[in-house]
PDB file of C-alpha atoms in Angstrom:
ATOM      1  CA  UNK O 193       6.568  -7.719  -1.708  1.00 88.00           C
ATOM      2  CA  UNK O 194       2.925  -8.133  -3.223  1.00 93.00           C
ATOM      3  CA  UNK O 195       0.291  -5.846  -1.763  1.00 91.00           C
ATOM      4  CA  UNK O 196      -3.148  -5.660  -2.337  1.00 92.00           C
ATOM      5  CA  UNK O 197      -4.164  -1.468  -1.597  1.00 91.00           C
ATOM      6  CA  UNK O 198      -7.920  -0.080  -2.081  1.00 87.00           C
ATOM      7  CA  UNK O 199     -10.466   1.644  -0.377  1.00 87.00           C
ATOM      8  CA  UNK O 200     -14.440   1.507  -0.428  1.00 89.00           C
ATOM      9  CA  UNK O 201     -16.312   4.356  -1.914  1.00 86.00           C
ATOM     10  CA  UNK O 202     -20.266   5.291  -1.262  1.00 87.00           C
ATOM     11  CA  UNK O 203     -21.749   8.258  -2.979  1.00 83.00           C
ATOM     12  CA  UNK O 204     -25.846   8.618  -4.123  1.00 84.00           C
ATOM     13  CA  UNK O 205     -25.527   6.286  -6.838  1.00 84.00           C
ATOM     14  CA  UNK O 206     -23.507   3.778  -6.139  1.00 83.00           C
ATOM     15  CA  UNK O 207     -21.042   1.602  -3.821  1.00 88.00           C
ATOM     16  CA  UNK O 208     -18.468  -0.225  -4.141  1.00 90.00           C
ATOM     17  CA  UNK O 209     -14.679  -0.663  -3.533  1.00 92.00           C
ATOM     18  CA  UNK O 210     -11.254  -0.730  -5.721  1.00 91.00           C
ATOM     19  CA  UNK O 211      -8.384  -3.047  -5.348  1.00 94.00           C
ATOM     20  CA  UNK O 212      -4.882  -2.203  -6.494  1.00 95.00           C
ATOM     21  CA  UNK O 213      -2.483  -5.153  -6.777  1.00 97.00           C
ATOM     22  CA  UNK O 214       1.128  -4.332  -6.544  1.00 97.00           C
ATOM     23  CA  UNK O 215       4.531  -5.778  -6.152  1.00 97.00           C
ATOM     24  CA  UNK O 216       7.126  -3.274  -4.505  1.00 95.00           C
ATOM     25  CA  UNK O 217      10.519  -3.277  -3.089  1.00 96.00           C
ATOM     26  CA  UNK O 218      10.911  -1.651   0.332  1.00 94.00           C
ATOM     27  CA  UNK O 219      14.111   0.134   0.884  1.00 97.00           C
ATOM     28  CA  UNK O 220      15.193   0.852   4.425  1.00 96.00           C
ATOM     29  CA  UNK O 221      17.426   2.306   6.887  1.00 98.00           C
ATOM     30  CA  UNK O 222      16.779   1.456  10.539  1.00 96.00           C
ATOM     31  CA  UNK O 223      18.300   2.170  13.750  1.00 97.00           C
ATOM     32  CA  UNK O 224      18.068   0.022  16.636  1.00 95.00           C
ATOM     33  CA  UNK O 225      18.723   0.793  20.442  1.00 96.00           C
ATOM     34  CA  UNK O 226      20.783  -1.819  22.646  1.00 95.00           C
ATOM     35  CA  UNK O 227      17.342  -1.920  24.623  1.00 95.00           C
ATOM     36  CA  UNK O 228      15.466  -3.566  21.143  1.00 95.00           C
ATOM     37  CA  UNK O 229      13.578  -0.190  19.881  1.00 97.00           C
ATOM     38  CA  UNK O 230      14.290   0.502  16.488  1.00 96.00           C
ATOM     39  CA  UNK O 231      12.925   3.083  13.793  1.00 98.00           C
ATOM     40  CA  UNK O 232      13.191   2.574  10.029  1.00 97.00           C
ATOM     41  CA  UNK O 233      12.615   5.018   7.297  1.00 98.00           C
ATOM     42  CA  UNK O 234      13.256   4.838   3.669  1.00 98.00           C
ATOM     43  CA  UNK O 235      11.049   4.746   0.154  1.00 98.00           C
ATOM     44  CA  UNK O 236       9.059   2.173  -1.312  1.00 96.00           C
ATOM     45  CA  UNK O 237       8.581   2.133  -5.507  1.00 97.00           C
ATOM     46  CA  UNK O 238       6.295  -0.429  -6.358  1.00 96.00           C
ATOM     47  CA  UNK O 239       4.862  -1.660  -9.645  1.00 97.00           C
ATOM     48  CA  UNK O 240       0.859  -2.172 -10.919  1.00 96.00           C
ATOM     49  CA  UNK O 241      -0.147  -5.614 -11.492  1.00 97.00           C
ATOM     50  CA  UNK O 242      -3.826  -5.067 -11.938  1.00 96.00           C
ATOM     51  CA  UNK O 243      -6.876  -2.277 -11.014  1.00 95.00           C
ATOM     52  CA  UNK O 244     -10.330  -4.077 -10.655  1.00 95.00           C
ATOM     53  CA  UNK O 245     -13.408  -1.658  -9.471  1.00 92.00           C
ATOM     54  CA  UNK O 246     -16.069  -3.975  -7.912  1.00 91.00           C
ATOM     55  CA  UNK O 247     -20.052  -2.332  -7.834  1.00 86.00           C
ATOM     56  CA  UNK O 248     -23.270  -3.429  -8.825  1.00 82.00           C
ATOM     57  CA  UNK O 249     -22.289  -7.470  -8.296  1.00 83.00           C
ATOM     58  CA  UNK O 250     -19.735  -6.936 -11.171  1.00 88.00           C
ATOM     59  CA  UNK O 251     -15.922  -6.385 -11.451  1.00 92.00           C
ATOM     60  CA  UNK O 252     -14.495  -3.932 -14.230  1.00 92.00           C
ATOM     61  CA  UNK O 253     -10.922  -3.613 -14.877  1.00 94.00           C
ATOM     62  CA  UNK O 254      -9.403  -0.080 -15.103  1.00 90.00           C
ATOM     63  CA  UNK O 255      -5.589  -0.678 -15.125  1.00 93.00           C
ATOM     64  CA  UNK O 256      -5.726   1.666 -18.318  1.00 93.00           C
ATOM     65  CA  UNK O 257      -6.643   4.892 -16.297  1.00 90.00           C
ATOM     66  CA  UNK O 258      -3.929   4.298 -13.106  1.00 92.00           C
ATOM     67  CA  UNK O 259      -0.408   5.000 -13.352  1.00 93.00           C
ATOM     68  CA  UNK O 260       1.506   1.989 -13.318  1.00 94.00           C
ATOM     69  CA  UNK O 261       4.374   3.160 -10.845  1.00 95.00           C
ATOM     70  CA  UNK O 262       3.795   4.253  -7.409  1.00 95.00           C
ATOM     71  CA  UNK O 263       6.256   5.479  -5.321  1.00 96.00           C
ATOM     72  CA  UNK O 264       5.863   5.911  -1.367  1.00 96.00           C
ATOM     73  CA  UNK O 265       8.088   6.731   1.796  1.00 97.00           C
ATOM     74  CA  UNK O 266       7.950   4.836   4.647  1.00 97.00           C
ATOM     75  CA  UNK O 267       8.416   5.289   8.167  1.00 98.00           C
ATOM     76  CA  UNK O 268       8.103   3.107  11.108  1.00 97.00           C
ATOM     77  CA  UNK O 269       9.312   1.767  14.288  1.00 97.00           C
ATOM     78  CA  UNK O 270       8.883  -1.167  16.590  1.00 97.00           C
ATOM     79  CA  UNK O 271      10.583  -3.358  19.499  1.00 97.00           C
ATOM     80  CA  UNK O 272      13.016  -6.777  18.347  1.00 94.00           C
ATOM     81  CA  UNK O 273      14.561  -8.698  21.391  1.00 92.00           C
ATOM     82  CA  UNK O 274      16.218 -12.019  20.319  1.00 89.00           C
ATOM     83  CA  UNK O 275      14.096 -13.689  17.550  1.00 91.00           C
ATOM     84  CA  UNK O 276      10.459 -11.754  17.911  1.00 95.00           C
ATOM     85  CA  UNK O 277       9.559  -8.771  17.253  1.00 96.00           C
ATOM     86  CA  UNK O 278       6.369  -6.339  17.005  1.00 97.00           C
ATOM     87  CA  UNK O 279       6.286  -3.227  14.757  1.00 97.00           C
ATOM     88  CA  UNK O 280       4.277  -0.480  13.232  1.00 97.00           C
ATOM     89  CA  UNK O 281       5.040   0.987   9.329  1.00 96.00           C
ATOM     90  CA  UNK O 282       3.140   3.671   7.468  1.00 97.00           C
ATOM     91  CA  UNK O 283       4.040   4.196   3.524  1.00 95.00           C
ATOM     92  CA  UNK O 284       2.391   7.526   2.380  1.00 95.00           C
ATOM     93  CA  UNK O 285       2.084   7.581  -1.665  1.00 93.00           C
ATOM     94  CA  UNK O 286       4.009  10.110  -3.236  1.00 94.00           C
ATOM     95  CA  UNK O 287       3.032   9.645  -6.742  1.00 93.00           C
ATOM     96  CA  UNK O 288      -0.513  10.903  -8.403  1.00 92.00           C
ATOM     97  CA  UNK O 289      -2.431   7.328  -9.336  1.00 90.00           C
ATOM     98  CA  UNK O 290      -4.960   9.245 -11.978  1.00 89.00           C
ATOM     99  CA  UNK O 291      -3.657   9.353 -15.259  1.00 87.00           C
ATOM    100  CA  UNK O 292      -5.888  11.504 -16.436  1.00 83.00           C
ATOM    101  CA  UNK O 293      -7.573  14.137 -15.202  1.00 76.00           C
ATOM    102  CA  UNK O 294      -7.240  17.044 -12.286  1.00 81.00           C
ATOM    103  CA  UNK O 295      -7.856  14.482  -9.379  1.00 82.00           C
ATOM    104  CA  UNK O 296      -4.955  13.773  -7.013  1.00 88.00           C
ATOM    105  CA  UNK O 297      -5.235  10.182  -5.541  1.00 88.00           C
ATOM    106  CA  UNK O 298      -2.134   8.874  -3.691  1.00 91.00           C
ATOM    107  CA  UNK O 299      -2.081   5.476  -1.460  1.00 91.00           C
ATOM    108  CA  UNK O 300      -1.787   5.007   1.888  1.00 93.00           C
ATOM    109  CA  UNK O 301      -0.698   2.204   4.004  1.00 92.00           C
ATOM    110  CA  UNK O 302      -0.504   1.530   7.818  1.00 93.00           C
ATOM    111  CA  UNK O 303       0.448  -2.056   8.749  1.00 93.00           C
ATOM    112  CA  UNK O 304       1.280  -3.656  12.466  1.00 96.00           C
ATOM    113  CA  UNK O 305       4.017  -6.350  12.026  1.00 93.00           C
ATOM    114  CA  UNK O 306       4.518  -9.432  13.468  1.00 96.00           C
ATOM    115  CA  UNK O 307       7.933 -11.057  13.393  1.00 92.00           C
ATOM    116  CA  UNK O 308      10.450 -14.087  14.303  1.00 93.00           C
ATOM    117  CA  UNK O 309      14.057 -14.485  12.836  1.00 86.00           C
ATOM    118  CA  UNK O 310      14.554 -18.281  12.492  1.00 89.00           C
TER     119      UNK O 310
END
């Protein structure tokens, strides 16, 4: 799966926002009820494509100061009856994306789903 992660920062001296591209591989066990309610958990590495920090009109890359693995669990649950279905997933990062330094940053995902088996 590609993903495209970030978050917007504001402090006194600046804005701006970060994008983190990644491809990952979800890996998941899910249950499903005879009624169509299923839940799904499982873990999530993933792989850093690029880092780009946007402020001040410009774009600077900073690939060189994230780690280049992130790994995340996942949890989630939804409804599937015949071929559509409607779901809800969150994948809280495990890993530490600073490489250097005493800051802990870790990713965090929510996503509603949309789906239809063909």
């Amino acid at each position: 799966t590609y993903s495209t992660q970030g978050a917007k920062y504001k402090d006194t001296y600046v804005s701006g926002k970060v994008l983190l591209n990644y491809i990952s591989l979800p890996v998941l066990v899910r249950a499903t009820t005879p009624s169509g309610f299923y839940g799904e958990a499982g873990v999530q590495p993933a792989v850093l494509l690029s880092a780009k920090d946007k402020y001040d009109s410009e774009t600077y890359d900073f690939k060189e100061y994230v780690n280049g693995f992130d790994f995340s669990g996942l949890v989630g649950g939804g409804y599937q009856k015949n071929k559509v279905g409607l779901g809800i997933r969150v994948a809280p990062g495990l890993s530490n994306l600073n490489k250097e330094g005493d800051s802990k940053d870790h990713n965090f995902v929510a996503s509603i789903r949309a789906t239809f088996a063909f």
